[in-house]
C-alpha positions as YAML, in Angstrom:
chain: A
units: angstrom
residues:
- id: 1
  name: MET
  ca: [-2.35, 22.22, -13.49]
- id: 2
  name: SER
  ca: [-2.90, 18.57, -12.63]
- id: 3
  name: LYS
  ca: [-3.66, 17.36, -9.12]
- id: 4
  name: THR
  ca: [-0.76, 15.90, -7.16]
- id: 5
  name: ILE
  ca: [-0.94, 12.60, -5.35]
- id: 6
  name: GLU
  ca: [-0.44, 14.56, -2.11]
- id: 7
  name: GLN
  ca: [-3.55, 16.67, -2.87]
- id: 8
  name: ALA
  ca: [-5.65, 13.60, -3.69]
- id: 9
  name: VAL
  ca: [-4.58, 11.90, -0.46]
- id: 10
  name: ALA
  ca: [-5.32, 15.07, 1.55]
- id: 11
  name: GLU
  ca: [-8.87, 15.09, 0.10]
- id: 12
  name: GLN
  ca: [-9.33, 11.71, 1.84]
- id: 13
  name: GLY
  ca: [-8.30, 13.31, 5.15]
- id: 14
  name: LEU
  ca: [-4.93, 11.56, 5.09]
- id: 15
  name: THR
  ca: [-1.30, 12.62, 4.73]
- id: 16
  name: LEU
  ca: [1.24, 11.19, 2.33]
- id: 17
  name: PRO
  ca: [4.28, 10.07, 4.35]
- id: 18
  name: ALA
  ca: [7.93, 10.21, 3.37]
- id: 19
  name: ILE
  ca: [9.09, 7.10, 1.54]
- id: 20
  name: PRO
  ca: [10.24, 4.59, 4.16]
- id: 21
  name: ARG
  ca: [13.87, 3.46, 3.98]
- id: 22
  name: PRO
  ca: [14.06, -0.10, 2.69]
- id: 23
  name: ARG
  ca: [14.63, -2.71, 5.40]
- id: 24
  name: GLY
  ca: [16.82, -4.72, 3.08]
- id: 25
  name: MET
  ca: [18.71, -4.64, -0.18]
- id: 26
  name: PHE
  ca: [15.97, -3.36, -2.49]
- id: 27
  name: LEU
  ca: [14.53, -0.19, -4.04]
- id: 28
  name: PRO
  ca: [11.24, 1.42, -2.97]
- id: 29
  name: TRP
  ca: [10.10, 1.28, -6.61]
- id: 30
  name: SER
  ca: [11.33, 0.10, -9.98]
- id: 31
  name: GLN
  ca: [10.19, 0.49, -13.55]
- id: 32
  name: LEU
  ca: [9.38, -2.24, -16.05]
- id: 33
  name: GLY
  ca: [8.05, -0.63, -19.21]
- id: 34
  name: SER
  ca: [5.24, 1.60, -18.02]
- id: 35
  name: GLN
  ca: [4.58, -0.21, -14.72]
- id: 36
  name: PHE
  ca: [6.03, 0.57, -11.32]
- id: 37
  name: LEU
  ca: [6.33, -1.97, -8.52]
- id: 38
  name: ALA
  ca: [6.64, -1.21, -4.80]
- id: 39
  name: GLY
  ca: [6.18, -3.10, -1.54]
- id: 40
  name: GLN
  ca: [5.75, -1.55, 1.92]
- id: 41
  name: ILE
  ca: [4.97, -2.49, 5.50]
- id: 42
  name: CYS
  ca: [2.86, -0.37, 7.87]
- id: 43
  name: GLU
  ca: [5.54, 1.99, 9.15]
- id: 44
  name: ARG
  ca: [6.27, 5.68, 9.58]
- id: 45
  name: GLY
  ca: [9.69, 7.19, 10.21]
- id: 46
  name: GLY
  ca: [11.28, 3.76, 10.64]
- id: 47
  name: ASP
  ca: [8.82, 2.67, 13.32]
- id: 48
  name: VAL
  ca: [6.28, -0.10, 12.72]
- id: 49
  name: LEU
  ca: [2.86, 1.40, 13.47]
- id: 50
  name: TYR
  ca: [1.13, -1.93, 14.06]
- id: 51
  name: PRO
  ca: [3.57, -4.57, 15.36]
- id: 52
  name: GLY
  ca: [1.98, -7.94, 15.96]
- id: 53
  name: LYS
  ca: [-0.61, -10.34, 14.68]
- id: 54
  name: VAL
  ca: [-4.06, -9.56, 13.37]
- id: 55
  name: GLY
  ca: [-6.43, -11.77, 15.30]
- id: 56
  name: THR
  ca: [-4.65, -11.41, 18.65]
- id: 57
  name: GLU
  ca: [-2.94, -8.00, 19.07]
- id: 58
  name: PHE
  ca: [-5.20, -6.35, 16.49]
- id: 59
  name: ASP
  ca: [-8.80, -6.75, 15.34]
- id: 60
  name: LEU
  ca: [-10.02, -6.63, 11.75]
- id: 61
  name: GLU
  ca: [-10.63, -2.85, 11.72]
- id: 62
  name: THR
  ca: [-7.14, -2.11, 13.05]
- id: 63
  name: GLY
  ca: [-5.73, -4.51, 10.48]
- id: 64
  name: LYS
  ca: [-7.47, -2.48, 7.77]
- id: 65
  name: LEU
  ca: [-5.80, 0.67, 9.14]
- id: 66
  name: ALA
  ca: [-2.44, -1.12, 8.92]
- id: 67
  name: ALA
  ca: [-3.17, -2.00, 5.29]
- id: 68
  name: GLN
  ca: [-4.13, 1.62, 4.60]
- id: 69
  name: ALA
  ca: [-0.80, 2.72, 6.12]
- id: 70
  name: CYS
  ca: [0.96, 0.35, 3.69]
- id: 71
  name: ALA
  ca: [-1.02, 1.83, 0.79]
- id: 72
  name: LEU
  ca: [0.02, 5.35, 1.81]
- id: 73
  name: ASN
  ca: [3.66, 4.25, 1.76]
- id: 74
  name: LEU
  ca: [3.10, 2.76, -1.69]
- id: 75
  name: LEU
  ca: [1.60, 6.05, -2.83]
- id: 76
  name: ALA
  ca: [4.64, 7.92, -1.51]
- id: 77
  name: SER
  ca: [6.85, 5.68, -3.69]
- id: 78
  name: LEU
  ca: [4.48, 6.12, -6.62]
- id: 79
  name: SER
  ca: [4.56, 9.89, -6.20]
- id: 80
  name: ASP
  ca: [8.36, 9.78, -6.37]
- id: 81
  name: ALA
  ca: [8.22, 7.55, -9.45]
- id: 82
  name: VAL
  ca: [5.91, 9.95, -11.35]
- id: 83
  name: ASP
  ca: [7.45, 13.17, -10.00]
- id: 84
  name: GLY
  ca: [4.27, 13.86, -8.02]
- id: 85
  name: ASP
  ca: [2.12, 14.06, -11.16]
- id: 86
  name: PHE
  ca: [-1.12, 12.20, -10.32]
- id: 87
  name: SER
  ca: [-2.27, 12.47, -13.95]
- id: 88
  name: ARG
  ca: [0.52, 10.08, -15.03]
- id: 89
  name: VAL
  ca: [-1.13, 7.21, -13.13]
- id: 90
  name: VAL
  ca: [-3.21, 5.14, -15.55]
- id: 91
  name: ARG
  ca: [-4.38, 2.46, -13.10]
- id: 92
  name: CYS
  ca: [-3.50, 0.06, -10.33]
- id: 93
  name: VAL
  ca: [-2.92, -3.24, -12.10]
- id: 94
  name: ARG
  ca: [-2.27, -5.67, -9.24]
- id: 95
  name: MET
  ca: [-1.89, -5.77, -5.48]
- id: 96
  name: ASN
  ca: [-0.53, -8.47, -3.19]
- id: 97
  name: GLY
  ca: [-1.28, -8.25, 0.52]
- id: 98
  name: PHE
  ca: [0.33, -10.18, 3.35]
- id: 99
  name: VAL
  ca: [-1.14, -10.25, 6.84]
- id: 100
  name: ASN
  ca: [0.74, -11.38, 9.94]
- id: 101
  name: VAL
  ca: [-2.06, -13.54, 11.34]
- id: 102
  name: ALA
  ca: [-2.87, -15.49, 14.47]
- id: 103
  name: PRO
  ca: [-3.81, -19.14, 13.90]
- id: 104
  name: GLY
  ca: [-7.46, -19.40, 12.94]
- id: 105
  name: PHE
  ca: [-7.80, -15.83, 11.59]
- id: 106
  name: HIS
  ca: [-9.61, -16.16, 8.25]
- id: 107
  name: ASP
  ca: [-10.49, -12.59, 7.25]
- id: 108
  name: VAL
  ca: [-7.21, -11.82, 5.48]
- id: 109
  name: PRO
  ca: [-8.97, -10.45, 2.33]
- id: 110
  name: LEU
  ca: [-11.01, -8.06, 4.49]
- id: 111
  name: VAL
  ca: [-7.83, -6.70, 6.10]
- id: 112
  name: ILE
  ca: [-6.27, -5.99, 2.70]
- id: 113
  name: ASN
  ca: [-9.45, -4.14, 1.73]
- id: 114
  name: GLY
  ca: [-7.97, -1.27, 3.77]
- id: 115
  name: ALA
  ca: [-5.45, -0.72, 0.96]
- id: 116
  name: SER
  ca: [-7.83, -1.57, -1.90]
- id: 117
  name: GLU
  ca: [-10.50, 0.84, -0.65]
- id: 118
  name: LEU
  ca: [-7.98, 3.71, -0.55]
- id: 119
  name: PHE
  ca: [-6.83, 3.06, -4.12]
- id: 120
  name: VAL
  ca: [-10.44, 2.98, -5.36]
- id: 121
  name: ALA
  ca: [-11.22, 6.18, -3.42]
- id: 122
  name: LEU
  ca: [-8.27, 7.93, -5.08]
- id: 123
  name: PHE
  ca: [-8.37, 6.49, -8.59]
- id: 124
  name: GLY
  ca: [-12.02, 5.45, -9.04]
- id: 125
  name: ASP
  ca: [-12.41, 2.49, -11.38]
- id: 126
  name: ALA
  ca: [-8.72, 2.83, -12.31]
- id: 127
  name: GLY
  ca: [-7.97, 1.90, -8.68]
- id: 128
  name: ARG
  ca: [-9.67, -1.51, -9.02]
- id: 129
  name: HIS
  ca: [-7.05, -4.21, -9.38]
- id: 130
  name: ALA
  ca: [-6.35, -7.92, -9.43]
- id: 131
  name: ARG
  ca: [-5.29, -9.02, -5.96]
- id: 132
  name: THR
  ca: [-3.95, -11.77, -3.76]
- id: 133
  name: ALA
  ca: [-4.33, -11.72, 0.04]
- id: 134
  name: ILE
  ca: [-2.24, -14.15, 2.06]
- id: 135
  name: GLY
  ca: [-1.95, -14.86, 5.78]
- id: 136
  name: VAL
  ca: [1.65, -15.37, 6.94]
- id: 137
  name: ALA
  ca: [3.46, -16.33, 10.15]
- id: 138
  name: THR
  ca: [5.63, -13.18, 10.30]
- id: 139
  name: LEU
  ca: [6.60, -10.03, 8.40]
- id: 140
  name: PRO
  ca: [9.60, -7.65, 8.53]
- id: 141
  name: GLY
  ca: [9.72, -5.73, 11.81]
- id: 142
  name: ASN
  ca: [6.84, -7.89, 13.09]
- id: 143
  name: ALA
  ca: [4.55, -5.65, 11.01]
- id: 144
  name: ALA
  ca: [0.88, -6.61, 10.97]
- id: 145
  name: VAL
  ca: [0.57, -6.03, 7.20]
- id: 146
  name: GLU
  ca: [2.68, -5.67, 4.06]
- id: 147
  name: VAL
  ca: [1.30, -4.66, 0.67]
- id: 148
  name: GLU
  ca: [2.91, -4.51, -2.76]
- id: 149
  name: ALA
  ca: [1.35, -3.11, -5.93]
- id: 150
  name: ILE
  ca: [1.95, -2.63, -9.62]
- id: 151
  name: PHE
  ca: [0.74, 0.60, -11.24]
- id: 152
  name: GLU
  ca: [0.57, 1.42, -14.91]
- id: 153
  name: VAL
  ca: [1.83, 4.94, -15.57]
- id: 154
  name: ARG
  ca: [2.32, 7.22, -18.55]
...
């Protein structure tokens, strides 16, 4: 029997959350050929875990935790997309990270490492991906971080 995404996440000492309800007119994931796309903010149960700006309300390490929370939400969507079958995930192809930043905060890529590091921990080299990290003025729900990713699946 293959390992589930939930089991792999638990091995990291984390818990896979329920898929957050979209905060707009979109789906939590969609399929284009063998790739799935999802985008999530750092929330649980409809509540933003880290509301505010990285660089004022939150430091770099807390920003990384916010990015990790986004990655866990992405993994919840991915689990739904592959019926929980971790073995169907070929690799993470691309990630885009957005950080709600205070003026002058320049460590946006380091914040998004919170999501990238989790994907590498779970998928090994197949978790390494192309990536963009962008600082923005605001995000939905005043979230500190939003991350989207494309995964290749079988």
